[in-house]
Amino acid sequence: MTETPVLRVANITKTYHLGSTLIDKLSRDPNKHSSLRALDGVDLRLNKGEILALVGESGSGKSTLAKILVGSSTATSGELDYHGNPMPTHRSKDASRRIQMVFQDPYSSLNPRISVGSMLKELLLLHKIVPRGEVKKESIRLLNLVGLEEDALDAYPSQFSGGQRQRIAIARALAVRPDILIADEPVSALDVSVQATILELFAQLQRDLGLSILFVAHNLAVVQHLSQRVAVMYLGRIVEVADTAELFSNPRHPYTRALIDSIPRMAAGSVNDEFVLEGDPPSPFNVPSGCRFNPRCPYATDACREIDPALATVAPGHESACIRADELNELAAAGTKNN
Amino acid sequence: MATPLLSVSSLTIGIRRKGQPDTVIVDSLSFDIQKGERFGIVGESGSGKSLTLRAIADLLPKGVEVLSGSIRYDGAELIGMPAAQRRKLMGPEIAMIFQEPMTALNPVVRVGEQIAEGPRRYLGLSKQAAAELAIEMMAKTGIPDPARRARAYPHELSGGLRQRIMIAMALSCGPKLLLCDEPTTALDVTVQHQVLRVLEELCADSGASLAFVTHDLAVVNQTCTDLAVMYAGHIVESGRVAEVFSDPRHPYTKGLLDSAPDFDQPDRELVSIPGFPPNLAARPSGCPFAPRCQFAVEACTTAMPPTDEVAPGHFAACFESARIFEGAAA
Ligand SMILES: Nc1ncnc2c1ncn2[C@@H]1O[C@H](COP(=O)(O)OP(=O)(O)OP(=O)(O)O)[C@@H](O)[C@H]1O
Ligand SMILES: Nc1ncnc2c1ncn2[C@@H]1O[C@H](COP(=O)(O)OP(=O)(O)OP(=O)(O)O)[C@@H](O)[C@H]1O
Ligand SMILES: [Mg+2]
Ligand SMILES: [Mg+2]
C-alpha cells in the first residue's frame, strides 16, 4: 500500500477567470465578471499498474484534473508528483511520451487536415518507436487493436463516425507506448461489442505491461467491470474513494448513493422511476457553505451546514468526506430525512 | 394505424463517385415512427445511425448524399422538397441533438444567445423573451446557475454542460420530432436521469416523438418503447424494446446483449463479437453479418435475408433465426 504512486496530486486547485472583456470588468453586474474554482483542493494517487476510475457530477472538474495530470493545463496551486518527485513545469519529451491522454471530445483533439496514417507515422518516428521501414506495419497493428482496419490509414478524421474517431484517439495515445494513460470517457461513443474489446485491451495492457490508467467515465457498469478503485467527484472535490466492489456495495457518501440509485438498469422492474436527486444542482460560482452537498442531502444536519468535511478514512482503503459516513447505512434503512 | 409522424422507406445514403459505382453506406433502410413514440436506434459503430438522423434533418456532411428512397414527415415527402421550405421545418417541427456538441456549437457566440436564436427566428420572440426562454431551457436540463452560464462560450463549459446546451437548443422551439444522437453520453447518471425525464415529458405532454440513438442498452431499456438494431447500414432487427431484449431473434442483437456490461451482474464476462465489420467499399454479397456469424450457413453468403415478422410487431432479417432461437424464448 505504501508503494510510491506513479502520479500523486495534493491540494490541487484550479481557478478559471471569466468575463474578460473590459466592459464586463467595469460592469457592476456580478454575472459579468467572476471566477470559477473548478478544483478546490484535490488529493489523489494513481498506483502503479492500477486502473482507477474517476466518476461524478458533470462539471465537477474531472476533465480539468485529467488535463493537469497530462500537462495540457496547469494547476493554480498544489503539488503534482511523478514517481515520488515533483513534476517539472516543462516536461521532457520522454516524460510527455510516458503520460498519454485520450481526450473527451475526439473531434477537437484530432487535426482535421492530417490523415490517420500520417498522424501515426509522425508520432512513431518522433519518439523512435519503430524503425521507418516498420511504420506501416505498426500503424496497422495499432488500428487492429482498436477494431479498425488498414483502410483507415488514408482517411481524414471527418470521414469517420463518432465511435471510429474515439478509437483513433485511443490508437494515437497507445502508439507511443505510455506507462500512464489518462483516458477521459474513452468508450462512451462505442457500441457495446467494440467497447468490450477496448475494455479487454486496457485490462490486457495493465496485466502484461503494468500500464496505469486513470479512467474518467459516467457509465458505472463499465467502471464496475474495469477498474480496481473508484474516486467520486462532486463540485471540485473528491468526496469518496474506495476499492470498486466496496464502493458499490457499501457507499459511504450520500452523493455516491445518489449516483448508484440513478444507474439505468437492464433488468426489467429494477428501473428506479421514483428517484430524483433533490434540490437544485450547486453553482460552482457560489459554493454552499459547510459540506458542499448539504443543500441536496437528505441526511444533512446543522453541523453539515457549518463543517466543510475533508476526506477521512472510514475503513481500510476507504475514504469519505461525510461527517455522517458511519451512520449512512442506518439512516438509509430507516428512510430518515432531516430536511 | 394512424399515419406515422415519420416514415422512412428504402432510404439509401452514400457517396457518388464519377465513373465508379457509388459507395453505399446506409442500404435501403425502412422504419416508421408514430406520434408520441420513443424509437431507439442501437447498433454497430459506423453502421450509419448518425447519417440516418442527419439525412432526416437535411444535414448530411459534404460529399455524402441520399442516393434513393423516401422520407415522409407528417405525410409530406422531404426528399426533393425545396430547401427553403424544408428549412422551415427545422426548429419548430424537427430538431436535432448532435453527437459531438463541439462541432455543432459556434465557438465565438455565447451559449445563451445560441439557444435564443431559434425562438427569435421561429417563434418570433423578442430578444428579451428569447433570452429568458433560453435560461429556462438551460435550467430544465439541470444546468446550475443558468443565468450566469448563458454568458459562457462553449470552450468554457465541461463536456456535459455543452451537451445540455445542445439539448436546451433542440427543445427551445418545442419540436414534434426530436432526433437525438447519443444525447446523454457526457452526463453523470443523476443528470442523465433528469434529462431523460424531460424528454419523456415532452413526448407525454405534447405528443412529440423521439428518434434516440445510443449505445447504452440500459438507457434504451428505460427510455424507448420501440427499437431498431443496425448493422452495416441495415436494420437487422426491430420491435418492442422489452421483447427484443428478452427474446432477440438476430445473432448480432444477441452478440450485443452478450457484450453489454450490466450493473446488476458484475461478474458476467463480456463477450465481444469477433472480427471486423465489412468494408463499405467492398460489401460482401449476402448477409453483411455472415462473415462474423457463428451460425452462418452457405445461403447467408449468397443472398440478403428478407426481413421477416418473427412475432407480431417483431422483425428480424436472418435466414436461420428460427433454427438458432427456437425454444430460446421458453
Ligand atoms: N477553459 C475554461 N474556462 C472557464 N471555465 C472552464 C474551462 N474549462 C472548464 N471550465 C469549468 O470548470 C468546471 C469543471 O469542468 P470539467 O470539464 O473539468 O468538468 P468534468 O467533470 O469533466 O465534467 P463533464 O463530466 O461534464 O465532462 C466546469 O464548471 C466548467 O464549466
Ligand atoms: N463525411 C463522411 N465522409 C465519408 N464517409 C463518412 C462520412 N461520415 C461518415 N462516414 C462513414 O459512414 C459510416 C456511417 O457513419 P455514421 O456516423 O452514420 O455511423 P454511426 O452509426 O453513427 O457510428 P457511431 O456509433 O460510431 O457514431 C461510417 O463507416 C463512416 O466511416
Ligand atoms: Mg469532462
Ligand atoms: Mg454516430
XYZ file of C-alpha atoms and ligand atoms in Angstrom:
733
model
C 0.000 0.000 0.000
C 2.883 2.377 0.721
C 4.496 1.849 -2.673
C 5.241 5.191 -4.333
C 2.348 6.099 -6.607
C 3.149 6.819 -10.254
C 1.171 10.054 -10.019
C 0.104 11.909 -6.931
C -1.655 15.225 -6.570
C -2.030 17.077 -3.283
C -4.261 20.025 -2.565
C -4.647 20.903 -6.238
C -6.776 23.904 -7.093
C -7.702 25.349 -10.444
C -9.435 28.688 -10.919
C -10.774 29.909 -14.249
C -11.405 33.626 -14.774
C -14.398 34.502 -16.871
C -15.855 37.603 -18.450
C -12.567 39.028 -19.572
C -13.681 41.951 -21.753
C -13.060 45.426 -20.350
C -16.754 46.265 -20.424
C -17.506 43.139 -18.420
C -14.865 44.087 -15.875
C -16.265 47.576 -15.394
C -19.779 46.272 -15.097
C -21.493 46.226 -11.725
C -23.398 43.118 -12.688
C -21.724 40.291 -10.764
C -22.784 37.902 -13.514
C -20.342 39.598 -15.847
C -17.073 39.102 -14.066
C -16.395 36.133 -11.947
C -14.019 33.360 -11.299
C -14.849 29.739 -11.056
C -12.994 27.302 -8.891
C -13.090 24.090 -10.938
C -10.860 22.189 -8.495
C -10.892 23.074 -4.834
C -8.265 21.048 -3.000
C -7.967 17.661 -4.664
C -5.786 14.836 -3.326
C -5.419 11.687 -5.362
C -2.886 8.960 -6.088
C -2.617 6.672 -9.058
C -0.745 3.483 -8.142
C 1.481 1.557 -10.497
C -0.430 -0.890 -12.644
C -3.875 0.008 -11.356
C -6.991 1.157 -13.157
C -8.510 3.980 -11.146
C -11.898 5.275 -12.231
C -12.814 8.913 -11.746
C -16.574 9.366 -11.758
C -19.002 12.002 -10.619
C -21.040 15.023 -11.349
C -20.900 16.599 -14.763
C -18.863 19.792 -14.413
C -17.220 18.693 -11.161
C -13.678 19.000 -12.556
C -12.799 15.529 -13.868
C -11.500 16.718 -17.244
C -9.739 19.651 -15.607
C -7.890 17.260 -13.293
C -7.084 14.926 -16.193
C -5.610 17.805 -18.212
C -3.458 18.898 -15.291
C -2.105 15.356 -14.889
C -1.158 15.134 -18.536
C 0.312 18.643 -18.580
C -2.040 20.289 -21.084
C -3.247 22.614 -18.327
C -1.524 23.878 -15.180
C -2.922 23.949 -11.662
C -3.454 27.279 -9.904
C -1.848 25.782 -6.797
C -0.958 22.426 -5.299
C 1.546 19.643 -5.820
C 1.937 17.127 -8.601
C 4.434 14.291 -8.111
C 5.590 11.824 -10.716
C 7.137 8.656 -9.267
C 7.639 10.448 -5.969
C 9.336 13.572 -7.383
C 7.810 16.943 -8.208
C 6.829 17.114 -11.866
C 8.871 19.805 -13.627
C 6.805 22.607 -15.198
C 8.308 21.870 -18.573
C 8.112 18.174 -19.197
C 10.853 16.482 -21.163
C 9.946 14.811 -24.448
C 10.267 11.456 -22.743
C 8.115 12.433 -19.760
C 5.369 13.681 -22.063
C 5.536 10.471 -24.052
C 5.096 8.375 -20.922
C 1.852 10.060 -19.873
C -0.725 9.999 -22.673
C -4.268 11.249 -22.791
C -7.402 10.308 -24.677
C -9.478 13.496 -24.720
C -13.201 13.568 -24.026
C -14.022 15.203 -27.352
C -12.174 13.205 -30.013
C -13.168 15.514 -32.846
C -11.474 18.605 -31.486
C -8.390 16.662 -30.417
C -7.646 15.287 -33.893
C -6.169 17.548 -36.574
C -8.726 17.544 -39.412
C -6.101 18.131 -42.101
C -3.894 15.144 -41.307
C -4.765 11.628 -42.376
C -4.740 8.922 -39.740
C -1.722 7.266 -41.377
C 0.381 10.467 -41.373
C -0.576 11.215 -37.794
C 0.563 7.786 -36.571
C 3.684 7.858 -38.723
C 4.771 11.214 -37.338
C 4.372 10.032 -33.742
C 6.083 6.692 -34.290
C 9.098 8.393 -35.892
C 9.279 11.343 -33.477
C 9.537 9.047 -30.482
C 11.554 6.402 -32.378
C 9.071 3.682 -31.505
C 9.830 1.573 -34.586
C 12.290 1.937 -37.489
C 10.994 3.769 -40.568
C 10.551 0.540 -42.513
C 8.137 -0.831 -39.941
C 5.945 2.236 -39.516
C 3.163 0.993 -41.748
C 3.033 -2.434 -40.143
C 2.968 -0.906 -36.665
C 0.222 1.552 -37.680
C -1.945 -1.293 -38.929
C -1.296 -3.240 -35.741
C -2.465 -0.245 -33.686
C -5.620 0.166 -35.768
C -6.424 -3.522 -35.445
C -6.038 -3.279 -31.674
C -8.933 -0.816 -31.584
C -11.049 -2.705 -34.110
C -10.216 -0.704 -37.236
C -8.586 -1.881 -40.421
C -5.852 -0.780 -42.785
C -8.223 1.279 -44.972
C -8.485 3.823 -42.137
C -4.877 4.933 -42.772
C -5.713 7.096 -45.777
C -8.834 8.691 -44.315
C -9.203 12.028 -42.507
C -10.947 12.481 -39.127
C -14.132 13.954 -40.639
C -14.694 10.804 -42.666
C -15.251 8.649 -39.605
C -18.196 8.059 -37.316
C -18.025 9.280 -33.714
C -17.020 5.889 -32.361
C -14.396 5.375 -35.042
C -12.821 8.733 -34.148
C -12.782 7.791 -30.491
C -10.874 4.628 -31.358
C -8.380 6.591 -33.464
C -7.736 8.785 -30.426
C -7.074 5.635 -28.372
C -4.722 4.223 -31.012
C -2.832 7.518 -31.084
C -2.371 7.529 -27.308
C -1.175 3.912 -27.261
C 1.135 4.368 -30.265
C 3.940 5.894 -28.207
C 3.814 3.132 -25.566
C 2.963 5.174 -22.470
C 3.324 3.982 -18.849
C 0.325 6.018 -17.792
C -2.882 6.508 -19.708
C -5.299 9.264 -18.755
C -8.474 8.318 -20.592
C -11.349 10.835 -20.470
C -14.534 8.977 -21.411
C -12.700 6.750 -23.905
C -15.526 4.297 -24.584
C -18.640 6.474 -24.368
C -19.219 6.543 -28.146
C -18.577 2.856 -28.818
C -21.086 0.115 -29.433
C -21.039 -2.404 -26.608
C -19.188 -5.052 -28.612
C -16.344 -2.677 -29.549
C -16.483 -1.327 -26.006
C -15.921 -4.845 -24.663
C -12.904 -5.169 -26.999
C -11.389 -1.887 -25.773
C -12.027 -2.725 -22.119
C -10.270 -6.052 -22.653
C -7.398 -4.217 -24.375
C -6.994 -1.885 -21.375
C -7.111 -4.812 -18.944
C -4.533 -6.670 -21.022
C -2.134 -3.696 -21.209
C -2.453 -3.342 -17.465
C -1.825 -7.069 -16.894
C 1.015 -7.552 -19.374
C 2.815 -4.197 -19.364
C 1.850 -2.755 -15.991
C 0.112 0.226 -17.618
C -1.509 2.522 -15.024
C -4.815 4.006 -16.136
C -6.938 6.861 -14.865
C -10.300 6.194 -16.419
C -12.866 9.008 -16.417
C -16.346 7.679 -17.049
C -20.043 8.150 -16.433
C -21.120 4.601 -17.194
C -20.901 2.911 -13.816
C -21.493 -0.577 -15.191
C -18.308 -0.106 -17.238
C -16.450 1.291 -14.224
C -17.527 -1.644 -12.112
C -16.287 -4.015 -14.778
C -12.894 -2.451 -15.460
C -11.459 -0.590 -12.504
C -9.870 -1.666 -9.222
C -10.548 1.585 -7.394
C -13.030 4.414 -7.831
C -12.830 8.091 -6.866
C -16.073 10.093 -6.828
C -16.051 13.843 -7.530
C -18.594 16.477 -6.617
C -18.197 20.204 -7.247
C -14.407 20.402 -7.418
C -13.666 17.897 -4.671
C -13.176 14.199 -4.304
C -15.871 13.082 -1.884
C -15.236 9.334 -1.734
C -12.510 6.831 -2.718
C -12.603 3.057 -2.281
C -11.974 -0.271 -3.948
C -14.571 -0.817 -6.649
C -16.582 -3.618 -5.061
C -16.541 -1.872 -1.691
C -17.649 1.459 -3.170
C -20.641 -0.008 -4.959
C -21.724 -2.340 -2.166
C -21.030 -0.034 0.754
C -21.081 3.609 -0.403
C -20.203 5.978 2.442
C -21.122 9.317 0.896
C -24.721 10.346 0.138
C -23.748 11.625 -3.327
C -22.299 8.217 -4.227
C -25.570 6.654 -3.066
C -27.496 9.053 -5.303
C -25.312 8.075 -8.260
C -25.860 4.376 -7.678
C -29.602 4.880 -7.362
C -29.721 6.635 -10.746
C -27.922 3.938 -12.749
C -30.117 2.833 -15.646
C -30.708 -0.903 -15.370
C -31.200 -3.729 -17.837
C -33.319 -5.875 -15.556
C -36.968 -5.056 -16.075
C -38.527 -3.818 -12.860
C -35.314 -2.517 -11.359
C -35.859 0.836 -13.039
C -35.966 3.327 -10.228
C -38.609 5.639 -11.616
C -39.274 7.474 -8.399
C -35.724 8.523 -7.769
C -34.785 12.160 -8.235
C -31.858 13.832 -6.536
C -33.489 16.617 -4.545
C -32.660 20.290 -4.687
C -31.006 22.412 -7.314
C -27.616 21.418 -8.574
C -24.946 23.596 -6.980
C -23.390 26.585 -8.679
C -19.608 26.479 -8.862
C -19.692 30.290 -8.641
C -21.386 30.154 -5.289
C -20.325 27.056 -3.384
C -22.610 26.254 -0.424
C -21.013 26.775 2.967
C -20.375 23.742 5.112
C -20.476 20.469 3.219
C -20.954 21.336 -0.457
C -23.519 18.557 -0.868
C -25.663 19.639 2.097
C -28.424 21.520 0.200
C -29.271 18.318 -1.678
C -28.534 15.804 1.041
C -31.453 14.014 2.689
C -29.380 13.466 5.838
C -27.944 16.957 6.336
C -27.922 18.334 9.892
C -26.939 21.745 11.261
C -23.373 20.525 11.610
C -23.335 19.720 7.875
C -24.243 23.303 7.094
C -21.207 24.514 9.069
C -18.416 21.976 8.736
C -16.676 21.556 5.388
C -15.538 17.954 5.785
C -12.218 16.725 4.417
C -11.694 13.201 3.085
C -11.207 10.899 6.081
C -10.575 7.178 6.332
C -13.762 5.308 7.230
C -12.440 1.769 6.663
C -9.124 0.391 5.358
C -8.588 1.881 1.889
C -11.956 3.655 2.032
C -12.197 7.430 2.428
C -15.278 9.619 2.573
C -15.879 13.348 3.067
C -19.091 12.979 5.054
C -19.355 13.596 8.776
C -22.232 11.116 8.965
C -20.412 8.417 6.963
C -20.705 5.926 9.804
C -24.457 6.376 10.181
C -25.409 6.336 6.487
C -26.452 2.711 6.258
C -28.806 3.011 9.217
C -30.151 6.349 8.032
C -30.887 4.937 4.590
C -32.534 1.843 6.057
C -34.704 3.972 8.341
C -35.575 6.337 5.497
C -34.715 9.262 7.779
C -34.973 12.695 6.292
C -33.935 15.700 8.248
C -34.992 18.431 5.874
C -52.851 2.591 -37.507
C -52.741 6.381 -37.965
C -50.282 7.952 -40.409
C -46.865 7.780 -38.799
C -45.190 11.081 -37.957
C -42.084 9.922 -39.751
C -41.921 7.272 -42.415
C -38.555 6.302 -43.841
C -38.630 3.869 -46.715
C -35.838 2.288 -48.738
C -33.531 5.121 -47.709
C -30.114 4.687 -49.267
C -27.292 7.043 -48.280
C -23.823 7.067 -49.752
C -21.136 8.751 -51.765
C -21.450 9.288 -55.528
C -18.237 8.707 -57.416
C -17.630 9.713 -61.001
C -17.182 6.758 -63.311
C -17.294 4.332 -60.400
C -20.094 2.600 -58.548
C -21.499 4.618 -55.622
C -20.298 3.766 -52.132
C -23.414 2.745 -50.255
C -23.302 3.481 -46.515
C -26.942 3.108 -45.482
C -28.708 0.481 -47.553
C -32.490 0.725 -48.175
C -33.483 1.451 -44.636
C -37.180 1.445 -43.734
C -38.856 2.330 -40.440
C -41.817 4.321 -39.113
C -42.113 6.466 -36.013
C -45.629 7.079 -34.692
C -46.739 10.221 -32.882
C -45.599 10.023 -29.256
C -43.365 7.026 -29.954
C -39.885 6.846 -28.467
C -37.871 4.966 -31.054
C -34.412 3.732 -30.100
C -31.680 3.029 -32.650
C -28.723 0.992 -31.450
C -26.003 -0.873 -33.228
C -22.524 -1.102 -34.553
C -20.228 1.904 -34.506
C -20.084 3.083 -38.116
C -23.325 1.379 -39.161
C -24.955 4.652 -40.262
C -27.016 5.759 -37.260
C -25.797 9.353 -37.291
C -26.032 9.664 -41.059
C -29.627 8.403 -40.957
C -30.592 11.114 -38.455
C -28.684 13.696 -40.451
C -30.488 12.696 -43.630
C -33.826 13.309 -41.896
C -32.614 16.724 -40.725
C -31.100 17.527 -44.154
C -27.689 17.951 -42.554
C -25.567 15.321 -44.284
C -21.844 16.097 -44.363
C -20.383 17.333 -47.635
C -19.949 14.568 -50.171
C -22.478 12.251 -48.545
C -25.985 12.242 -50.062
C -29.300 10.462 -50.175
C -28.958 8.201 -53.209
C -32.551 6.979 -53.246
C -35.597 6.334 -51.116
C -38.132 8.432 -49.306
C -38.506 10.281 -46.002
C -42.064 11.386 -45.240
C -42.747 13.751 -42.380
C -46.394 14.077 -41.378
C -47.339 12.842 -44.829
C -45.090 15.241 -46.786
C -42.145 13.971 -48.811
C -38.892 15.579 -47.651
C -36.630 14.249 -50.380
C -36.743 16.743 -53.215
C -38.636 19.352 -51.182
C -37.312 22.859 -51.936
C -34.552 23.758 -49.465
C -36.304 26.911 -48.212
C -39.477 25.006 -47.418
C -37.566 22.218 -45.748
C -35.554 24.607 -43.611
C -38.803 25.960 -42.165
C -39.459 22.553 -40.624
C -36.256 22.620 -38.618
C -36.729 24.036 -35.139
C -40.486 24.120 -34.591
C -41.130 20.717 -36.216
C -37.864 18.762 -36.263
C -34.850 19.387 -34.039
C -31.612 17.501 -33.631
C -29.236 16.910 -30.736
C -25.821 16.155 -32.215
C -23.353 13.507 -31.139
C -20.398 15.881 -30.791
C -21.607 19.174 -29.313
C -18.345 20.994 -30.016
C -18.846 20.578 -33.748
C -22.410 21.892 -33.616
C -21.905 24.938 -31.387
C -20.496 28.239 -32.585
C -17.270 28.794 -30.624
C -17.466 32.609 -30.646
C -21.098 33.140 -29.638
C -22.274 32.983 -26.027
C -24.300 29.835 -25.444
C -27.394 31.690 -24.213
C -27.551 33.639 -27.471
C -27.157 30.444 -29.459
C -30.142 28.899 -27.700
C -32.202 32.094 -28.116
C -31.613 32.232 -31.873
C -34.234 29.575 -32.726
C -37.063 31.025 -30.603
C -36.381 34.504 -32.030
C -36.437 33.293 -35.598
C -39.180 30.663 -35.457
C -41.396 31.730 -32.578
C -40.983 35.446 -33.223
C -39.969 36.158 -29.626
C -38.369 39.457 -28.664
C -34.697 39.456 -27.773
C -35.569 39.709 -24.096
C -38.208 36.956 -24.158
C -35.942 34.629 -26.123
C -33.088 35.194 -23.677
C -35.420 34.333 -20.808
C -36.645 31.230 -22.580
C -33.022 30.173 -23.142
C -32.305 30.399 -19.428
C -35.478 28.492 -18.607
C -34.486 25.717 -21.031
C -30.997 25.548 -19.529
C -32.496 25.171 -16.053
C -34.734 22.388 -17.343
C -31.719 20.361 -18.393
C -30.224 20.742 -14.915
C -27.575 23.378 -15.630
C -26.694 25.084 -12.347
C -26.758 28.878 -12.264
C -28.213 29.106 -15.794
C -28.319 32.926 -15.964
C -24.596 33.127 -15.471
C -23.836 30.122 -17.644
C -25.807 31.665 -20.505
C -22.944 34.143 -20.847
C -20.282 31.458 -21.253
C -18.621 30.455 -24.501
C -18.664 26.752 -25.427
C -14.980 26.197 -24.568
C -15.649 27.382 -21.023
C -18.043 24.537 -20.384
C -17.481 20.909 -19.441
C -18.491 18.163 -21.884
C -21.748 17.504 -20.079
C -22.682 21.196 -19.835
C -22.138 21.584 -23.581
C -24.280 18.564 -24.256
C -27.069 20.135 -22.197
C -26.731 23.390 -24.143
C -27.429 21.358 -27.293
C -30.431 19.731 -25.658
C -31.770 23.110 -24.483
C -31.326 24.430 -28.018
C -33.180 21.500 -29.541
C -36.055 21.783 -27.054
C -36.381 25.551 -27.278
C -38.935 25.633 -30.109
C -40.983 22.700 -28.838
C -40.263 20.300 -31.714
C -42.639 17.496 -32.696
C -39.827 15.187 -33.751
C -36.613 15.198 -31.769
C -33.616 13.468 -33.336
C -31.241 12.574 -30.508
C -27.748 11.350 -31.324
C -26.280 9.991 -28.087
C -27.757 12.861 -26.101
C -26.678 11.758 -22.641
C -23.242 10.142 -23.076
C -21.421 13.031 -21.355
C -23.810 13.314 -18.403
C -23.466 11.815 -14.972
C -26.232 9.356 -14.204
C -28.207 11.685 -11.939
C -28.337 14.387 -14.616
C -28.960 11.761 -17.294
C -31.949 10.618 -15.301
C -33.259 14.175 -15.163
C -32.730 14.810 -18.886
C -34.403 11.548 -19.898
C -37.347 12.639 -17.749
C -37.541 15.949 -19.627
C -37.554 14.124 -22.968
C -40.239 11.742 -21.763
C -42.358 14.662 -20.592
C -42.025 16.318 -23.972
C -43.442 13.179 -25.578
C -46.166 12.693 -22.990
C -47.305 16.336 -22.814
C -47.076 17.489 -26.401
C -47.217 14.149 -28.213
C -43.727 14.641 -29.627
C -41.734 11.657 -30.940
C -38.128 10.711 -30.350
C -35.585 9.019 -32.554
C -32.991 8.114 -29.974
C -29.555 6.827 -30.956
C -27.462 5.429 -28.120
C -25.036 2.660 -27.271
C -26.290 2.313 -23.727
C -28.780 -0.540 -23.849
C -29.915 0.170 -20.287
C -30.830 3.719 -21.332
C -32.854 2.344 -24.262
C -34.494 -0.037 -21.849
C -35.509 2.884 -19.669
C -36.377 5.448 -22.317
C -37.675 3.865 -25.506
C -40.798 1.998 -26.437
C -39.532 0.540 -29.717
C -36.129 -0.136 -31.134
C -34.179 -0.927 -34.278
C -30.791 -2.648 -34.294
C -28.446 -1.566 -37.077
C -25.514 -3.362 -38.580
C -23.525 -2.207 -41.630
C -26.208 0.121 -42.956
C -29.113 -2.288 -42.415
C -31.766 -2.705 -39.766
C -31.259 -6.316 -38.781
C -33.906 -6.470 -36.067
C -36.720 -4.285 -34.735
C -39.652 -4.456 -32.351
C -40.799 -3.538 -28.866
C -37.805 -2.905 -26.605
C -38.760 -5.378 -23.886
C -39.366 -8.105 -26.441
C -36.178 -7.604 -28.455
C -34.035 -7.553 -25.303
C -35.653 -10.596 -23.719
C -36.072 -12.592 -26.927
C -33.553 -11.430 -29.570
C -34.002 -13.047 -32.986
C -30.871 -11.902 -34.804
C -27.367 -13.170 -33.930
C -25.989 -9.604 -33.993
C -28.524 -8.434 -31.403
C -27.661 -11.455 -29.294
C -23.974 -10.556 -29.636
C -24.642 -7.003 -28.451
C -26.555 -8.201 -25.425
C -23.738 -10.588 -24.525
C -21.117 -7.848 -24.718
C -23.006 -5.198 -22.707
C -21.939 -4.705 -19.100
C -24.830 -4.987 -16.664
C -24.513 -3.269 -13.295
C -26.622 -5.989 -11.699
C -24.337 -8.777 -12.955
C -20.830 -7.541 -12.146
C -19.119 -10.884 -12.602
C -20.529 -11.764 -16.004
C -17.817 -11.946 -18.642
C -18.247 -9.553 -21.574
C -18.076 -11.460 -24.830
C -17.319 -9.235 -27.804
C -18.163 -10.257 -31.350
C -15.016 -11.492 -33.110
C -13.871 -9.996 -36.400
C -14.388 -6.670 -38.162
C -17.455 -5.108 -39.754
C -17.491 -5.271 -43.555
C -15.558 -2.749 -45.582
C -18.064 -0.300 -47.115
C -16.292 -0.188 -50.448
C -16.336 -3.972 -50.791
C -19.534 -5.206 -49.214
C -19.924 -8.953 -49.142
C -22.884 -10.319 -51.050
C -25.492 -11.836 -48.796
C -25.994 -11.017 -45.138
C -23.467 -8.356 -44.022
C -23.088 -10.080 -40.657
C -22.367 -13.529 -42.142
C -18.544 -13.266 -42.021
C -18.695 -12.783 -38.238
C -21.655 -15.028 -37.522
C -21.043 -18.356 -35.818
C -24.346 -19.665 -37.204
C -23.819 -18.709 -40.849
C -24.653 -21.321 -43.489
C -23.990 -21.165 -47.183
C -27.240 -19.361 -48.050
C -26.166 -16.486 -45.798
C -23.244 -15.628 -48.035
C -25.180 -15.560 -51.290
C -28.368 -13.574 -50.713
C -29.523 -10.813 -48.392
C -32.021 -12.341 -45.965
C -35.519 -10.809 -46.122
C -36.974 -9.060 -43.096
C -39.466 -11.495 -41.545
C -42.092 -10.849 -38.926
C -40.934 -13.436 -36.382
C -43.661 -12.499 -33.901
C -46.360 -9.814 -34.092
C -44.526 -6.463 -34.453
C -41.115 -8.117 -34.097
C -38.939 -8.256 -37.233
C -35.597 -9.890 -37.970
C -33.519 -10.297 -41.115
C -31.890 -13.693 -40.637
C -32.332 -16.910 -42.642
C -31.500 -19.051 -39.652
C -33.451 -17.177 -36.990
C -35.936 -19.984 -36.357
C -33.228 -22.628 -36.065
C -30.959 -20.536 -33.817
C -33.540 -19.101 -31.469
C -36.115 -21.869 -31.460
C -37.140 -22.537 -27.904
C -34.910 -19.707 -26.667
C -37.964 -17.762 -25.610
C -39.395 -20.515 -23.454
N -11.427 26.849 -20.232
C -12.347 27.051 -19.281
N -12.725 28.310 -18.958
C -13.640 28.502 -17.987
N -14.253 27.535 -17.285
C -13.915 26.268 -17.561
C -12.962 25.943 -18.579
N -12.834 24.608 -18.638
C -13.689 24.091 -17.721
N -14.340 25.086 -17.070
C -15.327 24.922 -15.993
O -14.741 24.162 -14.956
C -15.686 23.246 -14.387
C -15.139 21.836 -14.463
O -15.084 21.437 -15.836
P -14.572 19.995 -16.300
O -14.552 19.992 -17.780
O -13.323 19.662 -15.594
O -15.771 19.070 -15.738
P -15.993 17.486 -15.894
O -16.041 16.928 -14.517
O -15.023 16.901 -16.839
O -17.481 17.460 -16.470
P -18.145 16.501 -17.605
O -18.474 15.235 -16.917
O -19.378 17.283 -17.951
O -17.182 16.378 -18.729
C -16.986 23.464 -15.151
O -17.818 24.315 -14.398
C -16.538 24.119 -16.444
O -17.550 24.940 -16.975
N -18.186 12.763 -44.073
C -18.031 11.466 -44.371
N -17.374 11.084 -45.482
C -17.201 9.788 -45.774
N -17.639 8.769 -45.021
C -18.304 9.070 -43.897
C -18.542 10.427 -43.515
N -19.231 10.437 -42.349
C -19.391 9.128 -42.017
N -18.856 8.307 -42.945
C -18.842 6.835 -42.907
O -20.186 6.391 -42.868
C -20.346 5.313 -41.956
C -21.518 5.605 -41.049
O -21.226 6.725 -40.244
P -22.164 7.191 -39.048
O -21.519 8.421 -38.465
O -23.561 7.289 -39.501
O -22.013 5.964 -38.018
P -22.703 5.702 -36.614
O -23.582 4.517 -36.756
O -23.314 6.954 -36.126
O -21.461 5.294 -35.710
P -21.029 5.694 -34.206
O -21.814 4.796 -33.323
O -19.565 5.344 -34.158
O -21.304 7.147 -34.024
C -19.027 5.147 -41.233
O -18.416 3.957 -41.643
C -18.201 6.341 -41.617
O -16.855 5.956 -41.841
Mg -15.230 16.174 -18.780
Mg -22.793 8.331 -34.659
